[in-house]
Coordinates of C-alpha atoms in Angstrom, one line a residue:
M1 CA -12.8 -34.5 23.3
R2 CA -15.1 -33.0 20.7
V3 CA -15.3 -29.3 21.0
R4 CA -18.6 -27.9 22.2
T5 CA -19.4 -24.2 22.5
R6 CA -22.5 -22.4 23.4
F7 CA -24.2 -19.1 23.0
A8 CA -26.6 -18.4 25.9
P9 CA -28.6 -15.2 25.4
S10 CA -31.3 -13.9 27.7
P11 CA -34.5 -13.2 25.7
T12 CA -35.0 -9.8 27.4
G13 CA -34.2 -7.7 24.3
N14 CA -33.0 -7.9 20.7
L15 CA -29.6 -9.2 19.7
H16 CA -27.0 -6.4 19.7
I17 CA -23.6 -6.3 18.1
G18 CA -21.8 -7.4 21.3
G19 CA -23.9 -10.5 21.7
A20 CA -23.6 -11.2 18.0
R21 CA -19.8 -11.1 18.1
T22 CA -19.9 -13.5 21.1
A23 CA -22.1 -15.9 19.1
L24 CA -19.8 -15.6 16.1
F25 CA -16.7 -16.4 18.0
N26 CA -18.4 -19.5 19.6
W27 CA -19.7 -20.6 16.2
I28 CA -16.4 -20.3 14.3
W29 CA -14.5 -22.0 17.1
A30 CA -16.8 -25.0 17.0
K31 CA -16.7 -24.9 13.2
K32 CA -12.9 -24.8 13.2
W33 CA -12.7 -28.1 15.2
K34 CA -15.8 -29.7 13.5
G35 CA -17.5 -29.5 16.9
S36 CA -21.0 -28.5 18.0
F37 CA -22.4 -25.1 18.5
V38 CA -25.2 -25.0 21.1
L39 CA -27.9 -22.4 21.5
R40 CA -29.2 -22.2 25.1
I41 CA -31.9 -19.7 26.2
E42 CA -31.3 -18.3 29.7
D43 CA -34.9 -17.2 30.4
T44 CA -35.0 -17.3 34.2
D45 CA -35.9 -13.6 34.3
K46 CA -39.6 -14.2 34.0
E47 CA -40.7 -10.6 34.1
R48 CA -38.4 -9.4 31.2
S49 CA -38.1 -12.6 29.1
S50 CA -40.4 -13.0 26.2
M51 CA -40.8 -15.5 23.3
Q52 CA -40.9 -12.5 20.9
F53 CA -37.3 -11.6 21.9
E54 CA -36.3 -15.3 21.7
E55 CA -37.6 -15.5 18.1
S56 CA -36.0 -12.2 17.2
I57 CA -32.6 -13.5 18.5
K58 CA -32.9 -16.8 16.6
N59 CA -33.9 -15.0 13.4
D60 CA -30.9 -12.6 13.6
L61 CA -28.5 -15.5 14.3
L62 CA -29.8 -17.4 11.2
W63 CA -29.6 -14.2 9.1
L64 CA -25.9 -14.0 10.1
G65 CA -25.5 -17.6 9.1
L66 CA -24.8 -18.8 12.6
N67 CA -26.9 -22.0 12.7
W68 CA -26.8 -24.1 15.8
D69 CA -26.4 -27.9 16.1
E70 CA -28.5 -28.1 19.3
G71 CA -31.1 -25.8 20.7
P72 CA -34.7 -25.3 21.9
D73 CA -36.1 -25.8 18.4
V74 CA -33.8 -28.5 17.0
G75 CA -33.4 -30.5 20.2
G76 CA -30.3 -32.5 21.0
P77 CA -28.9 -35.1 23.6
Y78 CA -28.4 -32.6 26.4
G79 CA -31.8 -30.7 26.6
P80 CA -33.9 -29.1 27.6
Y81 CA -32.2 -26.0 26.1
R82 CA -34.3 -23.4 28.0
Q83 CA -33.3 -22.7 31.5
S84 CA -37.0 -22.4 32.6
D85 CA -37.3 -26.1 31.7
R86 CA -34.3 -27.1 33.8
F87 CA -35.3 -26.1 37.3
G88 CA -35.4 -29.8 38.5
I89 CA -31.7 -30.1 37.5
Y90 CA -30.7 -27.0 39.4
H91 CA -32.7 -28.3 42.5
D92 CA -30.8 -31.6 42.4
V93 CA -27.4 -29.9 42.2
L94 CA -28.4 -27.6 45.1
E95 CA -29.3 -30.6 47.2
K96 CA -25.9 -32.1 46.4
L97 CA -24.2 -28.9 47.6
K98 CA -26.3 -29.0 50.8
D99 CA -25.1 -32.6 51.4
L100 CA -21.5 -31.5 50.9
G101 CA -21.9 -28.6 53.4
C102 CA -21.0 -26.0 50.7
V103 CA -24.1 -23.8 51.0
Y104 CA -26.2 -22.2 53.7
P105 CA -29.6 -20.4 53.9
C106 CA -29.4 -16.6 53.9
Y107 CA -32.4 -14.6 55.3
C108 CA -31.1 -11.1 54.6
T109 CA -33.6 -8.8 52.9
V110 CA -32.9 -6.8 49.8
E111 CA -33.0 -3.6 52.0
E112 CA -30.5 -5.1 54.5
L113 CA -28.1 -6.1 51.8
E114 CA -28.3 -2.7 50.1
S115 CA -27.6 -0.9 53.4
E116 CA -24.6 -3.2 54.0
R117 CA -23.3 -2.4 50.6
E118 CA -23.7 1.4 51.0
N119 CA -21.8 1.2 54.4
Q120 CA -18.9 -0.7 52.8
L121 CA -18.7 1.8 49.9
A122 CA -18.8 4.7 52.3
K123 CA -15.8 3.2 54.1
G124 CA -13.9 2.8 50.9
L125 CA -14.2 -1.0 51.0
P126 CA -15.1 -3.3 48.1
P127 CA -18.7 -4.4 48.5
K128 CA -19.1 -8.1 49.4
Y129 CA -21.5 -10.0 51.6
S130 CA -20.5 -9.9 55.3
G131 CA -21.5 -13.6 55.9
K132 CA -23.7 -12.8 58.8
C133 CA -26.1 -15.6 58.0
R134 CA -23.3 -18.1 57.6
N135 CA -23.1 -19.2 61.2
L136 CA -26.7 -18.9 62.3
S137 CA -27.9 -21.5 64.8
D138 CA -30.8 -23.8 64.0
E139 CA -32.9 -21.8 66.5
E140 CA -32.1 -18.5 64.9
R141 CA -33.0 -19.9 61.5
K142 CA -36.2 -21.2 62.8
K143 CA -37.2 -17.8 64.2
L144 CA -36.5 -16.1 61.0
E145 CA -38.6 -18.6 59.0
E146 CA -41.4 -18.3 61.5
A147 CA -41.3 -14.5 60.9
G148 CA -42.0 -15.3 57.3
R149 CA -38.5 -14.9 55.8
L150 CA -37.8 -17.1 52.8
P151 CA -34.1 -18.0 52.5
S152 CA -31.9 -17.7 49.5
W153 CA -29.0 -20.1 49.3
R154 CA -25.4 -18.9 49.4
F155 CA -22.2 -20.7 48.5
K156 CA -19.6 -20.9 51.3
V157 CA -16.4 -19.4 49.9
P158 CA -13.5 -21.2 51.7
Q159 CA -12.1 -19.0 54.4
K160 CA -8.4 -19.5 53.9
P161 CA -5.3 -17.7 52.6
G162 CA -4.5 -17.9 48.9
K163 CA -6.2 -17.2 45.6
V164 CA -8.8 -18.6 43.3
E165 CA -6.9 -19.1 40.0
F166 CA -7.7 -20.1 36.5
Y167 CA -6.3 -19.8 33.0
D168 CA -8.0 -17.8 30.3
E169 CA -7.2 -18.1 26.6
V170 CA -7.3 -14.3 26.2
H171 CA -6.3 -12.9 29.6
K172 CA -3.9 -15.8 30.4
H173 CA -3.5 -16.2 34.2
Y174 CA -6.3 -14.8 36.3
A175 CA -6.4 -14.9 40.1
L176 CA -8.4 -13.3 43.0
S177 CA -7.9 -13.6 46.7
Y178 CA -10.4 -15.8 48.6
R179 CA -10.8 -12.8 51.0
E180 CA -12.1 -10.7 48.1
V181 CA -14.8 -13.1 47.2
G182 CA -17.9 -12.8 49.3
D183 CA -20.3 -15.7 49.8
F184 CA -22.5 -15.5 46.7
I185 CA -26.1 -16.5 46.1
L186 CA -26.9 -19.6 44.1
V187 CA -30.6 -19.7 44.4
R188 CA -32.8 -16.7 45.3
S189 CA -35.6 -16.8 47.9
D190 CA -38.1 -17.2 45.1
G191 CA -36.4 -20.4 43.9
I192 CA -34.9 -18.9 40.8
P193 CA -31.2 -19.8 40.2
T194 CA -28.7 -17.1 39.6
Y195 CA -26.6 -16.9 36.4
V196 CA -23.5 -17.9 38.3
F197 CA -25.1 -21.2 39.4
A198 CA -27.3 -22.1 36.4
A199 CA -24.5 -21.5 33.9
V200 CA -22.1 -23.9 35.7
V201 CA -24.8 -26.6 35.9
D202 CA -25.8 -26.2 32.3
D203 CA -22.3 -26.1 30.9
H204 CA -21.4 -29.2 32.9
Y205 CA -24.4 -31.3 31.9
M206 CA -24.3 -30.1 28.3
Q207 CA -20.6 -31.0 28.1
I208 CA -19.5 -27.6 27.0
T209 CA -15.7 -27.6 26.4
H210 CA -15.1 -23.9 25.8
V211 CA -16.9 -20.9 27.4
I212 CA -16.3 -17.9 25.2
R213 CA -18.0 -14.7 26.5
G214 CA -17.5 -11.1 27.4
D215 CA -14.8 -10.1 29.9
E216 CA -17.4 -8.5 32.2
H217 CA -17.9 -12.1 33.3
L218 CA -14.4 -12.5 34.7
P219 CA -15.5 -11.9 38.3
N220 CA -18.3 -14.5 37.7
T221 CA -15.8 -17.0 36.5
V222 CA -13.9 -16.8 39.8
R223 CA -17.1 -17.8 41.6
Q224 CA -17.9 -20.5 39.1
V225 CA -14.4 -22.0 39.4
L226 CA -15.2 -22.4 43.2
L227 CA -18.4 -24.2 42.2
Y228 CA -16.6 -26.6 39.9
Q229 CA -14.1 -27.4 42.6
A230 CA -16.8 -28.0 45.2
L231 CA -18.7 -30.4 42.9
S232 CA -15.5 -32.1 41.7
W233 CA -16.4 -31.2 38.1
D234 CA -13.8 -30.4 35.4
P235 CA -14.2 -26.8 34.3
P236 CA -14.3 -25.9 30.6
S237 CA -11.7 -23.7 28.9
F238 CA -12.4 -20.0 29.3
A239 CA -11.9 -17.2 26.8
H240 CA -13.2 -13.8 27.9
I241 CA -13.3 -11.4 25.0
P242 CA -13.0 -7.6 25.6
M243 CA -16.1 -5.4 25.7
I244 CA -16.9 -3.3 22.7
L245 CA -16.8 0.4 23.5
S246 CA -18.4 3.5 21.9
R247 CA -16.2 6.2 20.3
E248 CA -16.2 8.0 23.6
G249 CA -14.7 4.9 25.3
R250 CA -17.9 4.0 27.2
K251 CA -19.8 0.8 27.3
L252 CA -21.8 0.3 24.2
S253 CA -25.5 1.0 24.7
K254 CA -28.4 2.4 22.7
R255 CA -27.4 5.9 23.9
E256 CA -23.8 5.3 23.0
G257 CA -24.4 4.2 19.4
A258 CA -25.1 0.5 19.8
E259 CA -27.2 -1.1 17.1
G260 CA -29.3 -4.2 17.1
I261 CA -28.6 -6.8 14.4
S262 CA -32.3 -6.4 13.4
E263 CA -31.6 -2.7 12.8
L264 CA -28.7 -3.5 10.6
R265 CA -30.9 -5.9 8.6
E266 CA -33.5 -3.2 8.2
K267 CA -30.9 -0.8 6.9
G268 CA -30.0 -3.3 4.2
Y269 CA -26.6 -4.5 5.3
L270 CA -25.6 -7.8 3.8
P271 CA -25.1 -10.5 6.5
E272 CA -21.6 -11.3 5.3
A273 CA -20.6 -7.7 5.8
V274 CA -21.9 -7.6 9.4
R275 CA -20.2 -11.0 10.1
A276 CA -16.9 -9.8 8.7
Y277 CA -17.1 -6.6 10.7
L278 CA -17.8 -8.4 13.9
A279 CA -14.9 -10.8 13.3
T280 CA -12.5 -7.9 13.2
L281 CA -13.6 -6.5 16.6
S282 CA -10.7 -7.8 18.8
W283 CA -9.4 -10.2 16.2
A284 CA -6.6 -8.9 13.9
V285 CA -5.7 -11.0 10.9
E286 CA -3.5 -10.5 7.9
G287 CA -5.6 -9.9 4.8
E288 CA -9.3 -9.6 5.2
D289 CA -11.0 -10.6 2.0
F290 CA -11.3 -14.2 3.2
L291 CA -13.6 -13.1 6.0
F292 CA -16.5 -13.4 3.7
D293 CA -15.9 -17.1 3.5
P294 CA -17.1 -18.8 6.8
D295 CA -14.9 -21.9 6.2
A296 CA -11.8 -19.7 5.6
M297 CA -12.6 -17.6 8.7
A298 CA -12.9 -20.7 10.9
Q299 CA -9.6 -22.1 9.7
A300 CA -7.8 -18.8 10.5
F301 CA -9.5 -18.1 13.8
D302 CA -7.6 -18.7 17.1
L303 CA -8.7 -17.8 20.6
C304 CA -5.1 -16.9 21.4
S305 CA -5.0 -14.3 18.7
I306 CA -7.9 -12.3 20.3
S307 CA -6.7 -8.9 21.6
R308 CA -7.2 -8.0 25.3
S309 CA -7.9 -4.4 24.6
S310 CA -11.5 -3.2 24.0
P311 CA -12.4 -2.5 20.4
I312 CA -14.3 0.6 19.4
H313 CA -17.5 0.3 17.4
D314 CA -16.8 2.2 14.2
E315 CA -19.7 2.7 11.9
N316 CA -17.4 3.9 9.2
R317 CA -15.6 0.6 9.3
L318 CA -18.9 -1.2 9.2
R319 CA -19.9 0.8 6.2
W320 CA -16.5 -0.1 4.6
W321 CA -17.3 -3.8 5.0
G322 CA -20.9 -3.1 3.7
N323 CA -19.5 -1.6 0.5
K324 CA -17.0 -4.3 0.1
A325 CA -19.6 -7.0 0.4
L326 CA -21.9 -5.3 -2.1
K327 CA -19.1 -5.1 -4.7
Q328 CA -18.1 -8.8 -4.3
K329 CA -21.8 -9.9 -4.6
D330 CA -23.0 -11.6 -7.7
A331 CA -24.6 -8.8 -9.8
L332 CA -27.6 -10.9 -10.9
W333 CA -28.4 -11.8 -7.3
L334 CA -28.1 -8.2 -6.3
A335 CA -30.4 -7.1 -9.2
E336 CA -33.0 -9.6 -8.3
R337 CA -33.0 -8.4 -4.7
L338 CA -33.4 -4.8 -5.8
I339 CA -36.4 -5.8 -8.0
A340 CA -37.8 -7.7 -5.0
I341 CA -37.5 -4.6 -2.8
A342 CA -39.2 -2.5 -5.5
R343 CA -42.1 -5.0 -5.7
E344 CA -42.4 -4.9 -1.9
K345 CA -43.0 -1.1 -2.3
D346 CA -45.5 -1.7 -5.1
L347 CA -43.0 -0.2 -7.6
K348 CA -42.6 -1.6 -11.1
P349 CA -39.0 -2.0 -12.5
S350 CA -38.2 -0.5 -15.8
C351 CA -36.0 -3.4 -16.9
S352 CA -35.3 -7.0 -16.4
S353 CA -33.0 -8.3 -13.6
K354 CA -30.4 -9.3 -16.3
T355 CA -30.4 -5.8 -17.7
L356 CA -30.2 -4.2 -14.3
A357 CA -27.2 -6.5 -13.4
S358 CA -25.3 -5.1 -16.4
L359 CA -25.7 -1.6 -14.8
L360 CA -24.6 -2.5 -11.3
P361 CA -20.8 -2.5 -11.7
E362 CA -21.1 1.2 -12.8
A363 CA -23.8 2.0 -10.2
L364 CA -21.9 0.9 -7.1
S365 CA -19.8 3.6 -5.5
D366 CA -19.7 4.2 -1.8
Q367 CA -23.1 2.6 -0.8
A368 CA -22.9 0.4 2.2
T369 CA -26.3 -1.3 2.1
I370 CA -28.6 -2.7 -0.5
I371 CA -31.2 -0.1 0.6
E372 CA -28.7 2.7 -0.3
V373 CA -28.2 1.0 -3.7
F374 CA -31.9 0.9 -4.2
E375 CA -32.3 4.5 -3.3
S376 CA -29.5 5.5 -5.7
L377 CA -31.3 3.7 -8.5
I378 CA -34.9 4.7 -7.6
W379 CA -35.2 6.3 -11.0
L380 CA -35.4 2.7 -12.4
F381 CA -38.5 2.1 -10.5
M382 CA -40.3 5.4 -10.5
R383 CA -40.2 8.4 -12.8
P384 CA -38.7 11.6 -11.4
Q385 CA -40.7 14.8 -11.0
K386 CA -40.7 17.0 -14.1
S387 CA -38.6 20.2 -13.7
D388 CA -40.1 23.6 -14.7
E389 CA -36.6 24.6 -15.9
M390 CA -35.9 22.1 -18.6
P391 CA -34.0 23.6 -21.5
L392 CA -35.9 24.3 -24.7
W393 CA -33.6 22.0 -26.7
M394 CA -34.8 18.9 -24.8
E395 CA -37.8 18.4 -27.1
E396 CA -35.5 18.6 -30.1
L397 CA -33.1 16.1 -28.5
A398 CA -36.0 13.7 -27.9
K399 CA -36.9 13.9 -31.6
E400 CA -33.2 13.2 -32.5
L401 CA -33.1 10.2 -30.2
S402 CA -36.4 8.8 -31.6
G403 CA -34.6 8.2 -34.9
V404 CA -31.9 6.0 -33.3
G405 CA -32.2 2.5 -34.7
R406 CA -29.7 0.5 -32.6
W407 CA -30.5 1.5 -28.9
D408 CA -27.2 0.8 -27.1
K409 CA -24.9 2.9 -25.1
E410 CA -22.3 3.4 -27.9
E411 CA -24.9 4.7 -30.4
I412 CA -26.6 6.8 -27.7
E413 CA -23.3 8.4 -26.8
R414 CA -22.5 9.2 -30.4
V415 CA -25.9 10.9 -30.9
L416 CA -25.6 12.8 -27.6
K417 CA -22.1 14.2 -28.4
A418 CA -23.1 15.1 -31.9
F419 CA -26.1 17.0 -30.5
Q420 CA -24.0 18.8 -28.0
R421 CA -21.6 20.0 -30.7
K422 CA -24.6 21.2 -32.7
L423 CA -25.8 23.2 -29.7
G424 CA -22.3 24.5 -29.0
I425 CA -22.6 24.3 -25.2
K426 CA -20.3 22.9 -22.5
A427 CA -20.7 19.2 -21.5
K428 CA -21.9 20.0 -18.0
E429 CA -24.6 22.4 -19.4
F430 CA -25.7 19.7 -21.7
F431 CA -25.5 16.3 -19.9
H432 CA -26.6 17.5 -16.4
P433 CA -30.1 18.6 -17.4
I434 CA -30.6 15.3 -19.4
R435 CA -29.5 13.3 -16.3
M436 CA -31.9 15.3 -14.1
A437 CA -34.8 14.8 -16.5
I438 CA -34.2 11.1 -16.8
T439 CA -33.1 10.2 -13.2
G440 CA -33.8 13.2 -11.0
S441 CA -30.3 12.8 -9.6
H442 CA -27.1 14.8 -9.9
W443 CA -24.9 11.8 -10.3
G444 CA -25.0 8.1 -11.3
P445 CA -23.7 5.6 -13.8
P446 CA -22.6 6.9 -17.3
L447 CA -25.6 8.5 -18.9
P448 CA -25.6 6.4 -22.1
L449 CA -25.7 3.3 -20.0
V450 CA -28.5 4.7 -18.0
M451 CA -30.5 5.4 -21.1
E452 CA -29.8 2.0 -22.6
V453 CA -31.0 0.3 -19.5
L454 CA -34.2 2.4 -19.2
G455 CA -35.0 1.7 -22.8
K456 CA -35.9 4.0 -25.7
E457 CA -39.6 4.4 -25.1
E458 CA -39.1 5.3 -21.4
V459 CA -36.2 7.7 -22.1
L460 CA -38.2 9.6 -24.7
F461 CA -41.2 9.8 -22.4
R462 CA -39.0 11.4 -19.6
L463 CA -37.4 13.8 -22.0
K464 CA -40.7 15.3 -23.1
Q465 CA -41.6 18.7 -21.6
E466 CA -45.2 17.7 -20.9
N467 CA -46.2 15.6 -17.9

């Protein structure tokens, strides 16, 4: 059977690194087997879902290079691909479950359920539904409906000894006693299906072969396996990947250092850097350079090689990948992008993209993002402020340089060193003021190369004492 995976985000917020890693693992597993990667939008939360978030999620996925084969905007044979357009399908499956005697109406209010939960916790018991609506008579149900109560629909968990069991590609054998699983809601009283129910229906009808998602869904999977059994449907293969934690070992959140993919984009990370970093969260491989190549990544990826232990989000590691990606990027591409950033800021570059490209191998040090590279080279796009403490010999140096015929780094270096010897001062006392006058920075690429790239006229202008 052709491999089919899916990423099913709720459009209630921007894509964060946990969701992006889930999408990546689904995408590369489908790519590995020349299968299909499906984007499904789980937008049943009407109050919090928005088209703005959906568009943001799609843009971030495309930026990461995770294009989908089927989805709400590209269509496909198993649509619709938004859950809000699939309510008729859920209704039909619920009716089937009613006919099979697998569900019952529950009239408990939110307040009653919360009180029941608190009482169970107070007694040290795991909270689960007591099942008090399971055996209501027709007359009792009629009275509750006449009183204005709208029922939700709960699944009847088999009341028998034994366990619900399934195999997981990451956690291997997983089991939970039937007694520990309370009757769970499939459709709420407002007609909205729950995640547990809708995901099973969608995965079945979309012929999803592998469900790869966070391990916080393991308890949901137990309930979903019961649904598959009740409907006589074959379940997909499951792979529950461990949750990403903060440095403090807590669930990643905005407060705990989580970042949205859109934030990383704005910071100037390259998509291949973020993609490679995400791949190494829970997946250990020998040698890592190949992770910049999606095809090579897909070939090496295996669900069985995912670790069960939760990875720690490490910004230093992300920066390491960011720096590595910058250094392997084509210099001309990088130069053109830097010039594009300058123009977006209404700044005029002092050199061509080709000339800038020749500077970049010397300009890249520990920067992690293209914005950091731009900021380190801001002197190429705007003149630094004049210092009130420029040495008196700077005007004389400018005159000396104005006589240079061949303006290249070798000739510039010869003239500078000769002038330094003439002054009889230490290299630091000589070169540092020149660098500050030309770039406004304490460090950077070799000074002769900086001066060559800026050009003779611009260097002489910046060395002059007057503004």
